[in-house]
Amino acid sequence: MAAKKACEALTFSKSLIEEVQRWGCMKQTGVSLRYMMEFGSDPSDKNLLISAQFLHKELPIRIARRALELQTLPYGLSHKPAVLTVRDWYLDSFRDLRSFPEIKDTNDEKEFTQMIKAIKVRHNNVVPMMALGVQQLKKGMEQKIVYKDLDEIHQFLDRFYMSRIGIRMLIGQHVELHNPNPPPHCVGYIHTKMSPLEVAQNASADARAICLREYGSAPDVNIYGDPHFTFPYVPTHLHLMVFELVKNSLRAVQERFVYSDKVTPPIRIIVADGLEDVTIKVSDEGGGIPRSGLPKIFTYLYSTARNPLDEECDLGIANAVTMAGYGYGLPISRLYARYFGGDLQIISMEGYGELKVLQICCIQE
């Protein structure tokens, strides 16, 4: 049935779809942060060749599995225009990878690296495009959606986005290992002496900039922690998570106190370094959400912000800078945390504010 649906797209041959089905049944190989850090510490031509040969076999498996799932989604989600666009991106990427010849030497490896770099760029807008597809589905459904009845969609999106994190990590790590002048203490995407306090400061500054742009003012963000503590991690991942948590808190506080005579309370961030986990706590006085809303905050069909699609229904909205209102910031952040063994929890005090606890698995060198 999946093959029949895929063949509706005239740009993809029957033989390609059959190959996607075959590769989608293969088992993918997990790669740990520690292994990537140790292997990438010596980016010799030999190791880069080994890495490229691994990706040449591994990426088609991961991409094929997602392409197949995109064709069999419930409630007609597979047929939404935005989802069809994403499916075509995955099929194009699978075709590119499978048509690339066997990698035998350094020249092959360099050509392959440029190709997967282009694939990564092709998939830049997958998350907002899928979010748009979900919103297109939501607009066509009954107004009172029973979220627990849509578990199948939530589970698919968790798998889909988690897989995307892995694919982009593998490609990005390989590409970055070619950097002739890497920053100090960096092994590809991994910073072996990353300061979580510094990342939190940068992410908070970026979130405040967006708040200032949209509201004209922004609450202060006070950050506490040991400035000398470092550990190996992926700074871009941590930045994304903290940025989303702080942005969420800034919006809640700003909207609660915008017409108040009271002094706007700051967002408070505490960075705690433990033996097993690095914990980042983000607390605010933005009013919190009702207990009945807590089960929904990690779904992809829920947001407390105004929906951007209420104002614009064009696929071009996927290129918008702001993400508030799509309802994927918190669930995506939790997936990033879980990808390397961490987690994200939200505690709400209705009438007061929220406490967001981000736990990052601490991998010592």
Short mmCIF file of C-alpha atoms in Angstrom, two decimals:
data_model
loop_
_atom_site.label_atom_id
_atom_site.label_comp_id
_atom_site.label_asym_id
_atom_site.label_seq_id
_atom_site.Cartn_x
_atom_site.Cartn_y
_atom_site.Cartn_z
CA MET A 1 0.00 0.00 0.00
CA ALA A 2 2.89 2.33 0.83
CA ALA A 3 4.40 1.65 -2.60
CA LYS A 4 1.10 2.40 -4.30
CA LYS A 5 0.82 5.76 -2.52
CA ALA A 6 4.39 6.65 -3.35
CA CYS A 7 3.91 5.85 -7.02
CA GLU A 8 1.32 8.58 -7.17
CA ALA A 9 4.29 10.93 -7.30
CA LEU A 10 5.30 10.81 -10.92
CA THR A 11 8.82 12.01 -10.20
CA PHE A 12 9.73 8.78 -8.37
CA SER A 13 10.09 5.47 -10.19
CA LYS A 14 8.67 2.17 -9.04
CA SER A 15 12.17 0.74 -8.73
CA LEU A 16 13.17 3.58 -6.38
CA ILE A 17 10.14 2.98 -4.16
CA GLU A 18 10.92 -0.74 -4.02
CA GLU A 19 14.50 0.09 -3.02
CA VAL A 20 13.23 2.43 -0.30
CA GLN A 21 11.08 -0.41 1.06
CA ARG A 22 14.04 -2.80 1.04
CA TRP A 23 16.39 -0.40 2.82
CA GLY A 24 13.68 0.69 5.24
CA CYS A 25 13.58 -2.86 6.64
CA MET A 26 17.28 -2.84 7.52
CA LYS A 27 18.51 -2.23 11.06
CA GLN A 28 20.17 1.09 11.79
CA THR A 29 23.36 1.42 13.85
CA GLY A 30 23.47 3.57 16.99
CA VAL A 31 26.42 5.91 17.54
CA SER A 32 27.16 7.35 20.99
CA LEU A 33 28.48 10.82 21.79
CA ARG A 34 31.55 9.27 23.40
CA TYR A 35 32.33 7.22 20.28
CA MET A 36 31.94 10.25 18.00
CA MET A 37 34.23 12.24 20.26
CA GLU A 38 36.91 9.55 20.41
CA PHE A 39 36.76 8.66 16.71
CA GLY A 40 36.74 12.32 15.62
CA SER A 41 39.74 13.22 17.77
CA ASP A 42 41.92 11.98 14.90
CA PRO A 43 40.35 13.33 11.65
CA SER A 44 42.93 11.67 9.42
CA ASP A 45 42.20 10.86 5.78
CA LYS A 46 41.85 7.21 6.79
CA ASN A 47 39.29 7.94 9.50
CA LEU A 48 37.35 10.33 7.26
CA LEU A 49 37.19 7.60 4.63
CA ILE A 50 35.91 5.10 7.20
CA SER A 51 33.33 7.64 8.38
CA ALA A 52 32.11 8.32 4.81
CA GLN A 53 31.84 4.60 4.05
CA PHE A 54 29.77 4.11 7.20
CA LEU A 55 27.44 7.02 6.33
CA HIS A 56 27.09 5.78 2.77
CA LYS A 57 25.42 2.66 4.17
CA GLU A 58 23.79 4.09 7.30
CA LEU A 59 22.07 7.24 6.01
CA PRO A 60 19.95 5.45 3.34
CA ILE A 61 18.58 3.13 6.05
CA ARG A 62 17.56 5.98 8.33
CA ILE A 63 16.13 8.10 5.53
CA ALA A 64 14.24 5.17 3.95
CA ARG A 65 12.56 4.31 7.26
CA ARG A 66 11.26 7.84 7.65
CA ALA A 67 10.16 8.07 4.00
CA LEU A 68 8.07 4.92 4.42
CA GLU A 69 6.42 6.23 7.57
CA LEU A 70 5.61 9.54 5.89
CA GLN A 71 3.45 7.62 3.40
CA THR A 72 1.31 5.74 5.95
CA LEU A 73 0.28 8.36 8.52
CA PRO A 74 -3.22 8.28 10.05
CA TYR A 75 -6.07 10.78 9.68
CA GLY A 76 -4.91 11.75 6.18
CA LEU A 77 -1.79 13.51 7.45
CA SER A 78 0.29 11.87 4.69
CA HIS A 79 -1.72 13.75 2.06
CA LYS A 80 -1.31 17.26 3.47
CA PRO A 81 0.69 19.47 1.06
CA ALA A 82 3.43 20.25 3.59
CA VAL A 83 3.91 16.57 4.48
CA LEU A 84 4.08 15.62 0.79
CA THR A 85 6.85 18.20 0.37
CA VAL A 86 8.82 16.65 3.24
CA ARG A 87 8.30 13.16 1.83
CA ASP A 88 9.72 14.31 -1.52
CA TRP A 89 12.80 15.72 0.24
CA TYR A 90 13.43 12.35 1.87
CA LEU A 91 12.96 10.42 -1.36
CA ASP A 92 15.28 12.83 -3.20
CA SER A 93 17.93 12.38 -0.53
CA PHE A 94 17.60 8.60 -0.59
CA ARG A 95 18.01 8.62 -4.36
CA ASP A 96 21.10 10.84 -4.11
CA LEU A 97 22.72 8.54 -1.56
CA ARG A 98 21.96 5.32 -3.40
CA SER A 99 23.14 6.69 -6.74
CA PHE A 100 26.50 7.68 -5.26
CA PRO A 101 29.12 5.05 -6.19
CA GLU A 102 31.23 3.09 -3.72
CA ILE A 103 33.63 5.28 -1.75
CA LYS A 104 37.15 4.01 -2.34
CA ASP A 105 39.56 6.90 -1.84
CA THR A 106 39.97 10.45 -0.51
CA ASN A 107 38.60 12.06 -3.68
CA ASP A 108 35.43 9.95 -3.41
CA GLU A 109 35.15 10.89 0.24
CA LYS A 110 35.37 14.62 -0.51
CA GLU A 111 32.70 14.38 -3.20
CA PHE A 112 30.48 12.39 -0.87
CA THR A 113 30.95 14.99 1.87
CA GLN A 114 29.76 17.75 -0.45
CA MET A 115 26.74 15.67 -1.39
CA ILE A 116 25.62 14.97 2.19
CA LYS A 117 26.26 18.60 3.03
CA ALA A 118 23.72 19.51 0.34
CA ILE A 119 21.28 16.93 1.75
CA LYS A 120 21.54 18.56 5.18
CA VAL A 121 20.70 21.94 3.63
CA ARG A 122 17.76 20.41 1.73
CA HIS A 123 16.27 19.27 5.04
CA ASN A 124 16.77 22.56 6.91
CA ASN A 125 13.03 23.34 6.99
CA VAL A 126 11.74 19.85 7.75
CA VAL A 127 10.61 20.70 11.30
CA PRO A 128 8.56 23.83 10.48
CA MET A 129 7.22 22.18 7.32
CA MET A 130 6.01 19.15 9.28
CA ALA A 131 4.57 21.47 11.91
CA LEU A 132 2.68 23.21 9.14
CA GLY A 133 1.36 19.86 7.92
CA VAL A 134 0.11 19.07 11.44
CA GLN A 135 -1.58 22.48 11.60
CA GLN A 136 -3.21 21.81 8.23
CA LEU A 137 -4.56 18.57 9.69
CA LYS A 138 -5.69 20.30 12.87
CA LYS A 139 -7.60 22.99 10.97
CA GLY A 140 -9.56 20.32 9.13
CA MET A 141 -10.54 18.38 12.25
CA GLU A 142 -13.20 18.95 14.87
CA GLN A 143 -12.57 22.01 17.00
CA LYS A 144 -12.49 20.02 20.23
CA ILE A 145 -9.62 17.63 19.57
CA VAL A 146 -9.21 14.74 22.00
CA TYR A 147 -5.43 14.69 22.22
CA LYS A 148 -5.21 11.21 23.69
CA ASP A 149 -6.96 9.88 20.57
CA LEU A 150 -4.09 11.22 18.43
CA ASP A 151 -1.36 9.24 20.19
CA GLU A 152 -0.37 7.60 16.92
CA ILE A 153 0.54 10.96 15.39
CA HIS A 154 2.44 12.07 18.49
CA GLN A 155 4.42 8.83 18.58
CA PHE A 156 5.25 9.10 14.89
CA LEU A 157 6.42 12.71 15.25
CA ASP A 158 8.59 11.79 18.23
CA ARG A 159 10.24 9.03 16.18
CA PHE A 160 10.49 11.22 13.11
CA TYR A 161 12.07 14.21 14.84
CA MET A 162 14.39 12.03 16.93
CA SER A 163 15.59 10.35 13.75
CA ARG A 164 16.14 13.75 12.15
CA ILE A 165 18.31 14.83 15.08
CA GLY A 166 20.43 11.70 14.59
CA ILE A 167 20.75 12.12 10.82
CA ARG A 168 21.78 15.77 11.12
CA MET A 169 24.21 14.95 13.92
CA LEU A 170 25.92 12.26 11.84
CA ILE A 171 26.15 14.45 8.73
CA GLY A 172 27.17 17.57 10.64
CA GLN A 173 29.84 15.74 12.63
CA HIS A 174 31.40 14.28 9.49
CA VAL A 175 31.33 17.59 7.60
CA GLU A 176 32.75 19.57 10.52
CA LEU A 177 35.68 17.16 10.88
CA HIS A 178 36.93 18.63 7.58
CA ASN A 179 37.34 22.05 9.19
CA PRO A 180 41.09 22.82 8.82
CA ASN A 181 40.96 25.30 11.71
CA PRO A 182 38.52 23.94 14.31
CA PRO A 183 37.84 26.07 17.41
CA PRO A 184 39.81 25.10 20.53
CA HIS A 185 38.59 21.92 22.29
CA CYS A 186 36.18 21.10 19.44
CA VAL A 187 35.87 17.66 17.83
CA GLY A 188 33.45 18.24 14.99
CA TYR A 189 30.16 19.36 16.52
CA ILE A 190 31.30 18.34 20.01
CA HIS A 191 32.94 20.80 22.40
CA THR A 192 35.01 18.79 24.87
CA LYS A 193 35.11 21.67 27.37
CA MET A 194 31.71 23.27 26.90
CA SER A 195 30.58 25.76 29.55
CA PRO A 196 26.82 25.26 30.11
CA LEU A 197 26.70 28.62 31.87
CA GLU A 198 28.13 30.39 28.82
CA VAL A 199 25.73 28.60 26.47
CA ALA A 200 22.81 29.52 28.74
CA GLN A 201 23.92 33.17 28.68
CA ASN A 202 24.12 33.24 24.88
CA ALA A 203 20.80 31.43 24.42
CA SER A 204 19.07 33.77 26.88
CA ALA A 205 20.45 36.83 25.09
CA ASP A 206 19.11 35.50 21.78
CA ALA A 207 15.68 34.79 23.31
CA ARG A 208 15.53 38.27 24.86
CA ALA A 209 16.36 39.82 21.48
CA ILE A 210 13.32 38.14 19.93
CA CYS A 211 11.15 39.20 22.89
CA LEU A 212 12.33 42.80 22.50
CA ARG A 213 11.58 42.68 18.79
CA GLU A 214 8.05 41.33 19.26
CA TYR A 215 6.97 43.14 22.43
CA GLY A 216 9.23 46.19 22.66
CA SER A 217 10.56 45.07 26.04
CA ALA A 218 11.77 41.90 27.73
CA PRO A 219 12.09 40.63 31.31
CA ASP A 220 15.59 40.28 32.73
CA VAL A 221 17.20 36.84 32.87
CA ASN A 222 19.34 36.08 35.92
CA ILE A 223 21.71 33.13 35.56
CA TYR A 224 23.52 31.35 38.40
CA GLY A 225 26.19 28.65 38.22
CA ASP A 226 29.90 27.84 38.21
CA PRO A 227 31.56 29.73 35.32
CA HIS A 228 34.55 27.36 35.43
CA PHE A 229 32.59 24.12 35.04
CA THR A 230 32.85 22.42 31.61
CA PHE A 231 31.92 19.05 30.14
CA PRO A 232 31.78 17.44 26.65
CA TYR A 233 28.56 18.13 24.76
CA VAL A 234 27.11 19.61 21.57
CA PRO A 235 26.75 23.39 22.13
CA THR A 236 24.21 23.86 19.33
CA HIS A 237 21.92 21.28 20.94
CA LEU A 238 22.10 22.88 24.37
CA HIS A 239 21.66 26.36 22.90
CA LEU A 240 18.49 25.26 21.11
CA MET A 241 17.02 23.73 24.26
CA VAL A 242 17.78 26.64 26.60
CA PHE A 243 16.71 29.17 23.95
CA GLU A 244 13.32 27.50 23.63
CA LEU A 245 12.78 27.23 27.40
CA VAL A 246 13.76 30.84 28.03
CA LYS A 247 11.72 32.11 25.09
CA ASN A 248 8.70 30.25 26.44
CA SER A 249 9.16 31.84 29.87
CA LEU A 250 9.81 35.32 28.49
CA ARG A 251 6.60 35.27 26.50
CA ALA A 252 4.54 34.05 29.48
CA VAL A 253 5.95 36.71 31.83
CA GLN A 254 5.75 39.50 29.26
CA GLU A 255 2.12 38.80 28.42
CA ARG A 256 1.15 38.47 32.07
CA PHE A 257 2.70 41.76 33.18
CA VAL A 258 2.35 43.86 30.03
CA TYR A 259 -0.51 45.94 31.49
CA SER A 260 0.48 45.56 35.15
CA ASP A 261 1.80 48.28 37.44
CA LYS A 262 3.98 45.71 39.16
CA VAL A 263 7.67 45.35 38.37
CA THR A 264 8.15 42.59 35.82
CA PRO A 265 9.87 39.68 37.61
CA PRO A 266 13.01 38.19 36.04
CA ILE A 267 13.48 34.71 34.63
CA ARG A 268 15.84 32.71 36.85
CA ILE A 269 18.23 30.08 35.52
CA ILE A 270 20.32 27.81 37.74
CA VAL A 271 23.04 25.59 36.23
CA ALA A 272 23.97 22.72 38.56
CA ASP A 273 26.86 20.37 37.80
CA GLY A 274 26.52 16.85 39.19
CA LEU A 275 28.51 13.66 38.73
CA GLU A 276 25.92 12.06 36.40
CA ASP A 277 23.86 14.98 35.12
CA VAL A 278 24.16 18.66 34.39
CA THR A 279 20.83 20.18 35.41
CA ILE A 280 19.53 23.51 34.15
CA LYS A 281 16.49 24.92 35.92
CA VAL A 282 14.49 27.72 34.27
CA SER A 283 11.83 29.28 36.50
CA ASP A 284 9.39 32.09 35.78
CA GLU A 285 6.37 33.91 37.20
CA GLY A 286 4.35 33.82 34.00
CA GLY A 287 1.21 32.42 35.58
CA GLY A 288 1.74 28.75 34.71
CA ILE A 289 -0.87 26.59 33.01
CA PRO A 290 -3.79 24.59 34.46
CA ARG A 291 -3.08 21.04 35.60
CA SER A 292 -5.47 19.81 32.89
CA GLY A 293 -3.16 21.31 30.26
CA LEU A 294 0.03 19.59 31.45
CA PRO A 295 -0.50 16.35 29.48
CA LYS A 296 -0.73 18.43 26.30
CA ILE A 297 2.44 20.50 26.53
CA PHE A 298 4.65 17.80 24.99
CA THR A 299 2.26 17.06 22.13
CA TYR A 300 2.52 18.56 18.65
CA LEU A 301 -1.06 19.82 18.50
CA TYR A 302 -0.96 22.20 21.43
CA SER A 303 0.35 25.67 22.08
CA THR A 304 -0.63 28.48 24.43
CA ALA A 305 0.63 31.06 21.93
CA ARG A 306 -1.30 32.60 19.07
CA ASN A 307 -1.25 30.33 16.03
CA PRO A 308 0.71 31.89 13.12
CA LEU A 309 -1.55 30.02 10.70
CA ASP A 310 -4.46 32.12 11.87
CA GLU A 311 -2.78 34.97 10.03
CA GLU A 312 -0.90 33.22 7.20
CA CYS A 313 -1.70 29.93 5.54
CA ASP A 314 1.02 29.87 2.91
CA LEU A 315 3.77 27.25 3.02
CA GLY A 316 6.19 30.16 3.09
CA ILE A 317 5.38 30.60 6.77
CA ALA A 318 7.87 27.78 7.34
CA ASN A 319 10.61 30.31 6.76
CA ALA A 320 9.41 32.63 9.53
CA VAL A 321 11.88 33.37 12.30
CA THR A 322 9.46 33.06 15.22
CA MET A 323 8.24 29.57 16.14
CA ALA A 324 5.73 30.42 18.86
CA GLY A 325 2.32 28.99 18.15
CA TYR A 326 3.26 25.87 16.19
CA GLY A 327 3.40 23.83 19.39
CA TYR A 328 6.65 21.98 18.82
CA GLY A 329 9.24 23.95 20.81
CA LEU A 330 8.93 21.99 24.06
CA PRO A 331 8.54 18.48 22.58
CA ILE A 332 11.48 19.06 20.23
CA SER A 333 13.60 20.32 23.12
CA ARG A 334 12.79 17.20 25.11
CA LEU A 335 13.87 15.03 22.16
CA TYR A 336 17.20 16.87 21.94
CA ALA A 337 17.72 16.24 25.66
CA ARG A 338 16.80 12.56 25.35
CA TYR A 339 18.95 11.99 22.27
CA PHE A 340 22.09 11.77 24.42
CA GLY A 341 20.41 10.32 27.52
CA GLY A 342 18.96 13.42 29.21
CA ASP A 343 15.38 14.60 29.78
CA LEU A 344 13.12 17.63 30.20
CA GLN A 345 10.38 18.04 32.80
CA ILE A 346 7.86 20.83 33.32
CA ILE A 347 6.25 21.68 36.66
CA SER A 348 3.43 24.23 36.61
CA MET A 349 2.08 26.28 39.50
CA GLU A 350 -1.14 27.69 38.12
CA GLY A 351 -1.51 31.32 39.10
CA TYR A 352 2.23 31.72 39.67
CA GLY A 353 4.55 30.29 37.02
CA GLU A 354 6.48 27.34 35.66
CA LEU A 355 9.60 25.40 36.56
CA LYS A 356 11.41 23.76 33.65
CA VAL A 357 14.10 21.22 34.55
CA LEU A 358 16.52 20.21 31.80
CA GLN A 359 18.79 17.26 32.60
CA ILE A 360 21.83 16.62 30.41
CA CYS A 361 23.80 13.38 30.68
CA CYS A 362 27.29 14.33 31.82
CA ILE A 363 29.89 12.45 29.77
CA GLN A 364 33.30 12.86 31.29
CA GLU A 365 36.35 12.82 29.06
#
